XYZ file of C-alpha atoms in Angstrom:
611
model
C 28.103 -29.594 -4.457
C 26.525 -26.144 -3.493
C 26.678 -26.422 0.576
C 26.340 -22.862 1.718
C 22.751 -22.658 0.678
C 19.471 -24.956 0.110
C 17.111 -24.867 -2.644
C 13.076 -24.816 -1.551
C 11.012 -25.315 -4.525
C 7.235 -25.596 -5.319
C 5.799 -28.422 -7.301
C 7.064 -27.434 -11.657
C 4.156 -26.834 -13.770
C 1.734 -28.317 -15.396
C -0.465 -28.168 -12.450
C -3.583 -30.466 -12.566
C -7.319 -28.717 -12.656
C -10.040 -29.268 -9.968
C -12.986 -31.416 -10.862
C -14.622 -28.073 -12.383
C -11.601 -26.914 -14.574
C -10.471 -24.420 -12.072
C -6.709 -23.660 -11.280
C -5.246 -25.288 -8.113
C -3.749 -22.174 -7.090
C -6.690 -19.390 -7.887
C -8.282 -19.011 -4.434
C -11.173 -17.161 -5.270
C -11.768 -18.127 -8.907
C -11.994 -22.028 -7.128
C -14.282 -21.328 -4.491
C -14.865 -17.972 -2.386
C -16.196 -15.833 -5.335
C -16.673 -19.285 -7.537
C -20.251 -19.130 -9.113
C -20.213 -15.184 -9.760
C -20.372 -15.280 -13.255
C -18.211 -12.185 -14.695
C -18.061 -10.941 -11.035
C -16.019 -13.853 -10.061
C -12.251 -12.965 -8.686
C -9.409 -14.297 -9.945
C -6.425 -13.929 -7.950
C -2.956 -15.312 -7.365
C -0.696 -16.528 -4.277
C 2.421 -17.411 -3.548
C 3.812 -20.488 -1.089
C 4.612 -19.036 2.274
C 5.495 -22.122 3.596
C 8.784 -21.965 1.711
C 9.340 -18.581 2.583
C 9.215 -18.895 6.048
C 11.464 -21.488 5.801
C 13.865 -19.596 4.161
C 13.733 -16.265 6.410
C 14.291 -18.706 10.090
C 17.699 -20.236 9.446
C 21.225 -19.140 9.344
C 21.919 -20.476 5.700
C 21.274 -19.000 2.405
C 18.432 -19.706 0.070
C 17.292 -19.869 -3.161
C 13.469 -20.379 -3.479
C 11.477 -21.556 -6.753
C 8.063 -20.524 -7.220
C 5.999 -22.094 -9.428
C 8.751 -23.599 -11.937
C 8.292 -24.974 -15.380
C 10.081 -28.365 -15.500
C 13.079 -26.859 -17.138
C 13.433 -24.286 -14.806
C 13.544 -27.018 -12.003
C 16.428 -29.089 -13.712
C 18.667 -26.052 -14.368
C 18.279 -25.408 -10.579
C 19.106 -28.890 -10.157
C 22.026 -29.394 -11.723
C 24.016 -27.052 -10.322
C 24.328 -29.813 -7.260
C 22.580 -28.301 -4.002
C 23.098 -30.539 -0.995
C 19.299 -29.851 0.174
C 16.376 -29.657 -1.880
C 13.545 -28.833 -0.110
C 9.934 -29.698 -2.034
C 6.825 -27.860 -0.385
C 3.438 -29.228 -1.923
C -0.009 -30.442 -1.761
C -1.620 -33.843 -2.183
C -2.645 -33.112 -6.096
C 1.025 -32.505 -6.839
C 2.785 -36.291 -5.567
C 2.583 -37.558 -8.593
C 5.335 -34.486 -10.238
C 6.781 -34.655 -6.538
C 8.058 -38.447 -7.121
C 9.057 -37.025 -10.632
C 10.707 -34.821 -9.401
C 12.821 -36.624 -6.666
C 13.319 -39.409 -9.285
C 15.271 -36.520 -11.207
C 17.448 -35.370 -8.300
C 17.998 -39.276 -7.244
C 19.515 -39.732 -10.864
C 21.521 -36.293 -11.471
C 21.904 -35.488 -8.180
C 22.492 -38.480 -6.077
C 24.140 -36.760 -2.743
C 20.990 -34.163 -2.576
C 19.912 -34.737 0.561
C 15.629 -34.353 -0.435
C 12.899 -33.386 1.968
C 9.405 -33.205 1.351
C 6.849 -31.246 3.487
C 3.608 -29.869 4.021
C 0.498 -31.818 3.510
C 1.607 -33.360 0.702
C 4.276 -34.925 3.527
C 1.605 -35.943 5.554
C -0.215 -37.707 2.711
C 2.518 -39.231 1.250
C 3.364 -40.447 4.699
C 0.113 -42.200 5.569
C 0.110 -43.963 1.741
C 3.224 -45.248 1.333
C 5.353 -47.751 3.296
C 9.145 -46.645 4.480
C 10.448 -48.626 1.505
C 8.831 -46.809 -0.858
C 9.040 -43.218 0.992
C 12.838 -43.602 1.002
C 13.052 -44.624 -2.586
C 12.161 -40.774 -3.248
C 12.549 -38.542 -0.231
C 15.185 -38.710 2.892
C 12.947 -36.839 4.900
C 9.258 -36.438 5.076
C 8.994 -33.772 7.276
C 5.119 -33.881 8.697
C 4.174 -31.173 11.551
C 6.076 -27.796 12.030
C 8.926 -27.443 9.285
C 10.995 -24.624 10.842
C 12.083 -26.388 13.972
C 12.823 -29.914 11.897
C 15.053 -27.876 9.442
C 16.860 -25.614 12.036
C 17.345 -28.871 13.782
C 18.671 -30.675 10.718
C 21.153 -27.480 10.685
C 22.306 -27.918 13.798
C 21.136 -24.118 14.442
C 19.182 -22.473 17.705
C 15.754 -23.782 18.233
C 14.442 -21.260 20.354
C 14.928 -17.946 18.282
C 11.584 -16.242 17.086
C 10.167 -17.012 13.893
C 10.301 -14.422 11.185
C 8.193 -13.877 8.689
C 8.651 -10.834 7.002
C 7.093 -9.203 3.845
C 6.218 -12.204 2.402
C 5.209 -11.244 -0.963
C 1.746 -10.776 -1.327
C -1.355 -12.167 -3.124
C -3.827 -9.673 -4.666
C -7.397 -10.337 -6.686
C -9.881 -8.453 -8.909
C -12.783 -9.383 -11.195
C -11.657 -10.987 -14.401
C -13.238 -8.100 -16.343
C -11.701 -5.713 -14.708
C -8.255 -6.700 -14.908
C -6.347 -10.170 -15.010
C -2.900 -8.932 -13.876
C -4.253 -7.362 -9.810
C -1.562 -6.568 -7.574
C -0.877 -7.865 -4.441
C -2.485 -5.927 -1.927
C -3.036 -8.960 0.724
C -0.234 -9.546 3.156
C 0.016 -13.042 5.065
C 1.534 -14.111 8.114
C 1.042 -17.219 10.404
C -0.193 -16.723 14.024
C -0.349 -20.271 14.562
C -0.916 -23.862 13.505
C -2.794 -26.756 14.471
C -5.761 -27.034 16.798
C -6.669 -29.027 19.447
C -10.704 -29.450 18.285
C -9.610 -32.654 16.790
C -12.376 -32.527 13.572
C -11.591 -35.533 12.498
C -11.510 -34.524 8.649
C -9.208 -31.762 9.503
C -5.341 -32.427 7.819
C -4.073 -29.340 9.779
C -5.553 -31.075 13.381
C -3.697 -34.341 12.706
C -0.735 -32.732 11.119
C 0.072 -30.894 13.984
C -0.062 -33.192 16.205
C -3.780 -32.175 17.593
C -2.086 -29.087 19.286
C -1.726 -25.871 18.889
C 1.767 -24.396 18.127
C 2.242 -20.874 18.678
C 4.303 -18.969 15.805
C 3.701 -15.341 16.324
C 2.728 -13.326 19.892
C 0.062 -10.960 20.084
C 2.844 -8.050 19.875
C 4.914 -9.817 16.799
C 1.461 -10.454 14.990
C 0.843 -6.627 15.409
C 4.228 -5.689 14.704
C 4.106 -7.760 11.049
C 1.042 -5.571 10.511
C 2.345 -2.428 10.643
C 5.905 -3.642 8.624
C 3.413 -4.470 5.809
C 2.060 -0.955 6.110
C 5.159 0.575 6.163
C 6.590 -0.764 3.453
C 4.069 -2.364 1.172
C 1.157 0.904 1.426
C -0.922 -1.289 -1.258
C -1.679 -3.668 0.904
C -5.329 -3.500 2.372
C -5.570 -6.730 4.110
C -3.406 -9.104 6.175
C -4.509 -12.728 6.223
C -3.354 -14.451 9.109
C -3.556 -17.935 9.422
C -4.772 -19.965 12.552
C -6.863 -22.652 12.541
C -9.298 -20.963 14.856
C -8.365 -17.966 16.647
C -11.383 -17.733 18.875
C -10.359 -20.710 20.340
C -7.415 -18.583 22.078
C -9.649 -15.851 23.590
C -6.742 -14.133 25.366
C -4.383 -14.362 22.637
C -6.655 -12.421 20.582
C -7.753 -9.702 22.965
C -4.058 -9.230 24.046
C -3.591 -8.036 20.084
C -6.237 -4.715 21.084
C -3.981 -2.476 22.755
C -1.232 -3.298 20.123
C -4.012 -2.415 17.022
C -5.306 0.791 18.592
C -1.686 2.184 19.073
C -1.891 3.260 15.275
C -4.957 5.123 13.639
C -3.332 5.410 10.239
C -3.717 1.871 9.996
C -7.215 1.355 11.171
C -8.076 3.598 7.884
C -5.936 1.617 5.380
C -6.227 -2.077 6.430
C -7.469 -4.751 8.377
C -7.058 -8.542 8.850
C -8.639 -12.027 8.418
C -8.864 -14.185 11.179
C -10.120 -17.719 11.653
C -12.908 -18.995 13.760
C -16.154 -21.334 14.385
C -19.444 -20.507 15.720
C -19.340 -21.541 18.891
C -15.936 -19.682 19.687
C -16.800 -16.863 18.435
C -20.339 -16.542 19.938
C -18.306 -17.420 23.394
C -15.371 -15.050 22.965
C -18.554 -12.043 22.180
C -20.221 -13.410 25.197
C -16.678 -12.838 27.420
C -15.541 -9.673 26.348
C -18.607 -7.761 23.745
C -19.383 -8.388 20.078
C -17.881 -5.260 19.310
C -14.756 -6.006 20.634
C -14.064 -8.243 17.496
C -14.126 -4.798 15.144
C -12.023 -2.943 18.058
C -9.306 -5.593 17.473
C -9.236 -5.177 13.569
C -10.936 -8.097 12.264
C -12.019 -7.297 9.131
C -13.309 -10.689 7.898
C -13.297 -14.307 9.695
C -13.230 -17.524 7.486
C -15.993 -19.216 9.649
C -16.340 -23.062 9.337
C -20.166 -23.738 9.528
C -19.903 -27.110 7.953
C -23.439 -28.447 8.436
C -26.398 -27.287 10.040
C -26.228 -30.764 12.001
C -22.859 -30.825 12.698
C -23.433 -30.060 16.342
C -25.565 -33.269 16.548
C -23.210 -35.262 15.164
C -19.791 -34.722 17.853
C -18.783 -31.475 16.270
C -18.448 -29.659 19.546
C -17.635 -26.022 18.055
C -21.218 -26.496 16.405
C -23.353 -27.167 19.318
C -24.315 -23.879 21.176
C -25.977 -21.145 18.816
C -27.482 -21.023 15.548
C -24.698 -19.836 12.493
C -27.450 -17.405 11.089
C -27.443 -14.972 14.467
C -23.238 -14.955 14.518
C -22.972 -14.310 10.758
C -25.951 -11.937 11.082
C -23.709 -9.823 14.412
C -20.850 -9.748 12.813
C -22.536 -8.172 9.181
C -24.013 -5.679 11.563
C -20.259 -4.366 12.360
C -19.248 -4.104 8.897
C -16.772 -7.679 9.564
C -16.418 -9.282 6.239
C -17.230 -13.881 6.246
C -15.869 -16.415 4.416
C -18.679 -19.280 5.275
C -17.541 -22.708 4.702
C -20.410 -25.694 3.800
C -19.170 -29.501 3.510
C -21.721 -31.758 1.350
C -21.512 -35.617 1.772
C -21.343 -35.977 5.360
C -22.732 -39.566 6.145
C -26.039 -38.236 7.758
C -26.907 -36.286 4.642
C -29.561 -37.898 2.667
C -32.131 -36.604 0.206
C -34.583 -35.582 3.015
C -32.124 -33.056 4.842
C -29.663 -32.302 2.163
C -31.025 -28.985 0.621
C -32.486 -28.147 4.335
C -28.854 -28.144 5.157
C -27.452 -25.840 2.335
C -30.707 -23.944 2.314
C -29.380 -22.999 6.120
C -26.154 -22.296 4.718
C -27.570 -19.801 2.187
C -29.465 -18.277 4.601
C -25.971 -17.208 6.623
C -25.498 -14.936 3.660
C -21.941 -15.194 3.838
C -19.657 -12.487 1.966
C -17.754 -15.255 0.512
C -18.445 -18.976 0.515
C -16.343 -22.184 0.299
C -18.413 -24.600 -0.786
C -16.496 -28.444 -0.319
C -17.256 -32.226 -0.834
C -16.172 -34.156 2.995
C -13.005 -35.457 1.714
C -11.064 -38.244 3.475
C -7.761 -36.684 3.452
C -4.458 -39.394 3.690
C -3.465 -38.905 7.645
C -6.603 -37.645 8.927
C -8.824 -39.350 11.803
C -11.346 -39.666 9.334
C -9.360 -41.337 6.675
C -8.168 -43.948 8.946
C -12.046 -44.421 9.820
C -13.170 -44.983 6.566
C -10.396 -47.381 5.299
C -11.270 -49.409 8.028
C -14.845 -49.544 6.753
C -13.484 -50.067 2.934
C -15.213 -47.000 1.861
C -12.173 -45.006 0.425
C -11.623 -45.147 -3.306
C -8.305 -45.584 -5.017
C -8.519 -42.143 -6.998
C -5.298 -40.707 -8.685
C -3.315 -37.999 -6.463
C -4.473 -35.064 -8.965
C -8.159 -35.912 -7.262
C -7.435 -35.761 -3.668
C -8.486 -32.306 -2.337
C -11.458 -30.636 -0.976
C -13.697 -31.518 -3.996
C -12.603 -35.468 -4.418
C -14.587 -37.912 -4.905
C -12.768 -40.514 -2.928
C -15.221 -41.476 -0.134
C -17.706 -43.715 -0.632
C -20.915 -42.076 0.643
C -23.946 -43.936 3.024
C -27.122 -42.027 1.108
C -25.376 -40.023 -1.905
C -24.350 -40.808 -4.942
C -20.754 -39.561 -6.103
C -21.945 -37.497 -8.651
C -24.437 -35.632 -6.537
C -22.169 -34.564 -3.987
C -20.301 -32.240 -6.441
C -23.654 -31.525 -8.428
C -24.543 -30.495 -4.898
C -21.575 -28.184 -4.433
C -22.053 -26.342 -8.085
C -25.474 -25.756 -7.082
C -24.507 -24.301 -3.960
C -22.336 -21.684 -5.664
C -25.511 -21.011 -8.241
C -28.338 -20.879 -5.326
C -25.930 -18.129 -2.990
C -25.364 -15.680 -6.665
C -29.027 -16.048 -7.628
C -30.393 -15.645 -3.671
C -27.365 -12.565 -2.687
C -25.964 -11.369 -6.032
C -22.487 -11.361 -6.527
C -19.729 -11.347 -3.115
C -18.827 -8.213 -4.496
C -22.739 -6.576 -3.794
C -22.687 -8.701 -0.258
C -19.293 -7.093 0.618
C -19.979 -3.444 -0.392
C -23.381 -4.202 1.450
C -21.833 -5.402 4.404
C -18.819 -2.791 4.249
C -22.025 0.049 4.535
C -23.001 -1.714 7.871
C -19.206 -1.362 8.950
C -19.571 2.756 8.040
C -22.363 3.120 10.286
C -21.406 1.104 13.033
C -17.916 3.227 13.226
C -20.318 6.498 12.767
C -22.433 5.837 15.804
C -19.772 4.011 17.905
C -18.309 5.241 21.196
C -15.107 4.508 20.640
C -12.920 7.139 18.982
C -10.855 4.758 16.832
C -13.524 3.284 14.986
C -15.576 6.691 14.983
C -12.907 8.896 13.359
C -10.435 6.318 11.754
C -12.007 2.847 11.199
C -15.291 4.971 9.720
C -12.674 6.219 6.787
C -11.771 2.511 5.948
C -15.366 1.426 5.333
C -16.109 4.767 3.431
C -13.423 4.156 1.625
C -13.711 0.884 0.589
C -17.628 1.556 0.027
C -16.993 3.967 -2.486
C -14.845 1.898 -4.088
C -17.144 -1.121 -4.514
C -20.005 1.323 -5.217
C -18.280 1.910 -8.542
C -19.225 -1.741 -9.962
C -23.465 -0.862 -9.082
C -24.034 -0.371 -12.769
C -22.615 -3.030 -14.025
C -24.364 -5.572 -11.159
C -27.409 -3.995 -11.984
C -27.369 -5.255 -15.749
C -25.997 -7.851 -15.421
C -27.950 -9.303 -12.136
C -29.324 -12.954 -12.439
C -32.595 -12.216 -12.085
C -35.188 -9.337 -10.959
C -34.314 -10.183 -7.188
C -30.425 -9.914 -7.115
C -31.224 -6.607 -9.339
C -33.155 -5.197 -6.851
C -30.922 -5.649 -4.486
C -28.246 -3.858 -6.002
C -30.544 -1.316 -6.340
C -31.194 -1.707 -2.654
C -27.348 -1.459 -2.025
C -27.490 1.773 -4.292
C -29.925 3.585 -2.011
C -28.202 2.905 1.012
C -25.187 4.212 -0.252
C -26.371 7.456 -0.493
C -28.876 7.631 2.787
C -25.132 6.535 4.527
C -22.497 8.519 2.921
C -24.093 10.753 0.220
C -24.592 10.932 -3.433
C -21.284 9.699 -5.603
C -18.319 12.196 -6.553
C -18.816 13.206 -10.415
C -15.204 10.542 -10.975
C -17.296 7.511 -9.284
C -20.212 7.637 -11.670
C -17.833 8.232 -14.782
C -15.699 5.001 -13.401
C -19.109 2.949 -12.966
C -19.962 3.508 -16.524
C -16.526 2.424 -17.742
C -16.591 -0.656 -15.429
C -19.798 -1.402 -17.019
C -18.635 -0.841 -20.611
C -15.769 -3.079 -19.205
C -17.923 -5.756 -18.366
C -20.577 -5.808 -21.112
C -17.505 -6.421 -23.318
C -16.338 -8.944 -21.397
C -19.927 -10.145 -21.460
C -19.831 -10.533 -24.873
C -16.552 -12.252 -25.045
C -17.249 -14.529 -22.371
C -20.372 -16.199 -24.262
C -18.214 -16.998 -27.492
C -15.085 -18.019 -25.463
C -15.945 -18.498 -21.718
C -13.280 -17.300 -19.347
C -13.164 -21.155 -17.336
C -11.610 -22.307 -20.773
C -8.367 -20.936 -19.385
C -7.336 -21.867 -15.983
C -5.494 -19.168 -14.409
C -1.229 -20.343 -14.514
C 1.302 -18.781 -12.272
C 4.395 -17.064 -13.395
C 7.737 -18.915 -12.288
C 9.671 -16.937 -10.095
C 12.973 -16.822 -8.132
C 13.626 -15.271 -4.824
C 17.459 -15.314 -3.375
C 17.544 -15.341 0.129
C 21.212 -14.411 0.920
C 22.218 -14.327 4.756
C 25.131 -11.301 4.201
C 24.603 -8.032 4.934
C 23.620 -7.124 1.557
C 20.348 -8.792 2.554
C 20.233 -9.658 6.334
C 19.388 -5.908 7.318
C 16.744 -5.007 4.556
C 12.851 -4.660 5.297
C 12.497 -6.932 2.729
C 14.860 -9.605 3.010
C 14.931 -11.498 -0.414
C 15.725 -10.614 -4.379
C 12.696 -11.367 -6.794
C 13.973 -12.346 -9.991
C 11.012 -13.139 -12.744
C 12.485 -15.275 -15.513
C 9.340 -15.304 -17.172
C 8.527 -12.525 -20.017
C 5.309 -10.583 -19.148
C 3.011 -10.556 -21.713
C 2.001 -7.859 -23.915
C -1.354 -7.500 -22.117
C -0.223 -6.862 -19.066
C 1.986 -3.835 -19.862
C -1.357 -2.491 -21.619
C -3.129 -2.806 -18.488
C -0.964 -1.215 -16.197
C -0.423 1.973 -18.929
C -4.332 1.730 -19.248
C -5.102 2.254 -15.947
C -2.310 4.734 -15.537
C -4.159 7.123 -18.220
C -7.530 6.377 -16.686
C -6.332 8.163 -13.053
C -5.197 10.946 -15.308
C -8.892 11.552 -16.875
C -10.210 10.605 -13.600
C -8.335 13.732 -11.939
C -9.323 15.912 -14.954
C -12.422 15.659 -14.312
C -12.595 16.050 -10.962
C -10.626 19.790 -11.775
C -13.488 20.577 -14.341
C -16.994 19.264 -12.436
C -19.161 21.855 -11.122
C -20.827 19.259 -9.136
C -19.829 18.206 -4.925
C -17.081 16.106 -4.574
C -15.500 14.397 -2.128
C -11.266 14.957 -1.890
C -10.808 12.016 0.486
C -13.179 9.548 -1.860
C -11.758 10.739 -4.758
C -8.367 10.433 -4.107
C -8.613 7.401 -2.398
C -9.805 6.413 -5.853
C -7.796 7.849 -8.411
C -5.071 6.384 -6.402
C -6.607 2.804 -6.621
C -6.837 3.020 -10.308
C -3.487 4.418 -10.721
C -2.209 1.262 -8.968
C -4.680 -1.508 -9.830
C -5.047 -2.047 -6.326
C -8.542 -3.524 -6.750
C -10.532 -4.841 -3.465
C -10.019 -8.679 -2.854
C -11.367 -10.167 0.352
């Protein structure tokens, strides 16, 4: 038996589809840029809960990502004395597989099973028929349990370094992005107590601090140091605005380093109300001062507020989102559909309000009664959960029997959603480059020097960047409104920041001879016929020197071949930043160096803008 080091592994492949054949782990293609048409993002992502695991305890590693099922058994039999499975509720079913494969050829493993796939697990089965497949089902903070299993410190800090990163682009652009979005965790659980929140209940209705203000800022600047693609950090929290001090103690740690107010910025987490109260406290421009780039905002329901959802009760969604556009700050706006006081008199009020948020991104869900939540418990008690398989339990299931809606409608309702916000807004990509415009002239005018003379470069940046996609929104718009908006968009591009360099309007014809071919394709063989499949990889997490004192502090290994098409790209693109700089030698007409070699540099690198 192999007892100097664990094995962490993800679910193996195949991975089921959501209910509207998208891939389980394609974050935007599923829902923030879903509905887009050829504008929609795909992207890819990696399992940090693993990785953390793996950086905050004294023994070595070995981490699979994404296996295929003979991957997993090869791993397997070599006789680990841990095997730790990280997953999701969709994946039990392969889980039990799984642990019915180590039980059999590996009968000593000692198996553990975590994240909310634990906590689901947990709340279905009895302890009979958890044991029969997993020693330990480790529900709430997985770092301490396993440190404690160890027999190792408790009380050291919690690393989480250089995680490797997730990246996105539009599909016609290229389907092989790099990563160029870093993540860390601030913190988990909250103490709102939503009763259809997992995370709430999971954490014990509490929330557990895993990074200080300092640490948080520190991570930031590690991923700028060494990872200098990276143009976002998403950092999870289940609501940082609920922690006002926590997040104004991360402002004189942000502003310490101008060179990376003009190259990134980060997500944060929050609801109306707390974010409405936190401006109130210390200024809405404070929330750009501190780097937020983008907040994932949970509106949920216009009626939320009236129904007990206390961080819904004090000011209407439309002014926040509406404040926060003004400053150039990026939202993800999440909608539920099915609550039980929806009905077919308020229903399409409700989204209509939604719509009218103009989020940059959306998240569009069915209420879903998750296994361990408040509101699961609820609902069983009123018999009004159905017995779906695990593959359907996730933020689109159909499991809960609703008061007014039919089953059908709710995700009819959802789809529609997606439709109604492309057709009213145009693609994200027009909102964001719309919204990132706002950003440039709130940095122009402000006071403070940071955001005049640094942040101002990011949005410019980043403008010019997005501007380069106009042509191709503009034919292919979804109707005369959207199209006049992008031409809109176009106009005050140049009344902002002035007309485009001679390589930006030679790149927007080739992204829109890139997507009219895609165009094309996509009508004979639609692009949602293939759900978007990780690659297995392998990460070796060795606790020597060799390892121990690196910036990064694991070994990628990538089994898998890549294919033909992705070696194209990457050579493509590289010859593209070559024309790109010829003809910025040879035009006669203005350019911009900063623009343009923000750019060419882009290309070069497929480092394509994501969130």
């Amino acid at each position: 038996m192999i007892e100097d080091r664990i094995l962490l592994t993800t679910p193996t492949y195949p991975y089921p589809t959501l209910p509207a054949n998208d891939s389980l782990t394609d974050a935007t293609g599923q829902r923030f840029t879903k509905g887009d048409d050829i504008f929609t993002l795909i992207s890819h992502t990696h399992c940090y809960a693993n990785h953390i695991l793996a950086q905050n305890i004294n023994k070595s590693a070995t981490l699979l990502e994404y296996p295929r099922w003979k991957d997993f058994k090869k791993e397997v039999d070599k006789g680990y004395t841990i095997i730790g499975i990280s997953a999701y509720p969709p994946h039990l079913d392969n889980v039990m597989k799984m642990c019915e494969y180590i039980r059999e050829n590996s009968p000593d493993t000692t198996i553990m099973l975590g994240s909310y796939a634990a906590q689901a697990f947990k709340a279905k089965y009895d302890d009979a028929t958890q044991k029969k497949y997993v020693d330990h089902v480790v529900k709430g903070e997985g770092v301490k349990f396993l440190r404690n299993f160890l027999g190792e410190d408790l009380d050291r800090p919690i690393e989480q370094r250089l995680m490797p990163k997730c990246g996105g682009a539009p599909w016609f652009i290229t389907k092989y992005p790099i990563g160029n979005v870093g993540f860390v965790v601030t913190g988990l659980g909250c103490p709102g107590g939503c009763d259809f929140c997992s995370s709430t209940e999971m954490f014990g209705f509490k929330r557990i601090e895993l990074l200080s203000p300092k640490e948080f800022i520190s991570h930031i600047y590690s991923y700028h140091k060494h990872f200098p693609d990276v143009r976002l950090i998403f950092a999870i929290e289940e609501d940082h605005f609920r922690h006002p001090e926590y997040l104004f103690e991360t402002k004189k740690y942000w502003e310490s380093s101008p060179k990376v107010v003009e190259t990134l910025d980060w997500l944060a987490f929050g609801s109306v109300d707390n974010i409405y109260n936190f401006a109130k406290k210390y200024g809405w421009e404070t929330i750009a001062e501190i780097g937020v780039g983008a907040i994932f905002i949970g509106v949920e329901s216009k009626f939320a507020g009236e129904h007990g959802y206390k961080k819904r009760q004090e000011v209407d969604a439309r002014e926040v989102f509406d404040k926060l556009h003004s400053m150039g700050i990026r939202t993800l706006g999440a909608w539920v559909c099915g609550w039980d006081f929806h009905n077919h008199s308020n229903i399409y009020e409700d989204l209509n309000y939604f719509v009218a948020c103009y989020p940059t991104f959306q998240q569009l869900t069915r209420l879903s009664p998750f296994p361990g939540t408040v509101l699961y418990e609820k609902l069983m008690e009123q018999n009004r959960v159905r017995d779906v398989p695990w593959e359907d339990v996730h933020f689109w299931s159909g499991s809960q029997e609703n008061t007014e809606l039919e089953t059908h409608e709710t995700l009819n309702l959802t789809e529609y959603g997606y439709d109604l916000l492309y057709k009213t807004w145009g693609p994200s990509i027009l909102r964001k480059l719309d919204v990132t415009l706002n950003g440039y002239e709130f940095c122009f005018k402000s006071d403070n020097p940071i955001m005049r003379d640094h942040k101002s470069l990011f949005f410019k940046n980043q403008a010019a960047l997005l501007w380069t996609s106009i042509e191709a929104m503009d034919r292919f718009a979804p109707n005369g409104v959207v199209r006049r908006r992008v031409r809109k968009t176009d106009e005050k591009y140049r009344r902002l920041i002035g007309e485009p360099t001679p390589i930006m309007n030679y790149l927007s014809k080739i992204t829109e001879k890139r997507a009219k071919k895609f165009k094309i394709k996509n009508l004979l063989d639609p692009f949602n016929r293939y759900p978007k499949e990780e690659p297995f990889k392998k990460y070796i997490y060795n606790k020597d020197k060799s390892m121990k004192e690196k910036p990064v502090p694991y070994k990628t290994i990538e089994p898998t071949k890549k294919p033909f098409a992705m070696k194209w790209t990457k050579f493509e693109f590289i010859v593209l930043a070559q024309l790109l700089k010829m003809i910025r030698t040879f035009s006669r007409k203005r350019s911009d160096i900063r623009i343009d070699d923000f750019i060419i540099e882009t290309i070069k690198r497929r480092n394509f803008v994501g969130f």
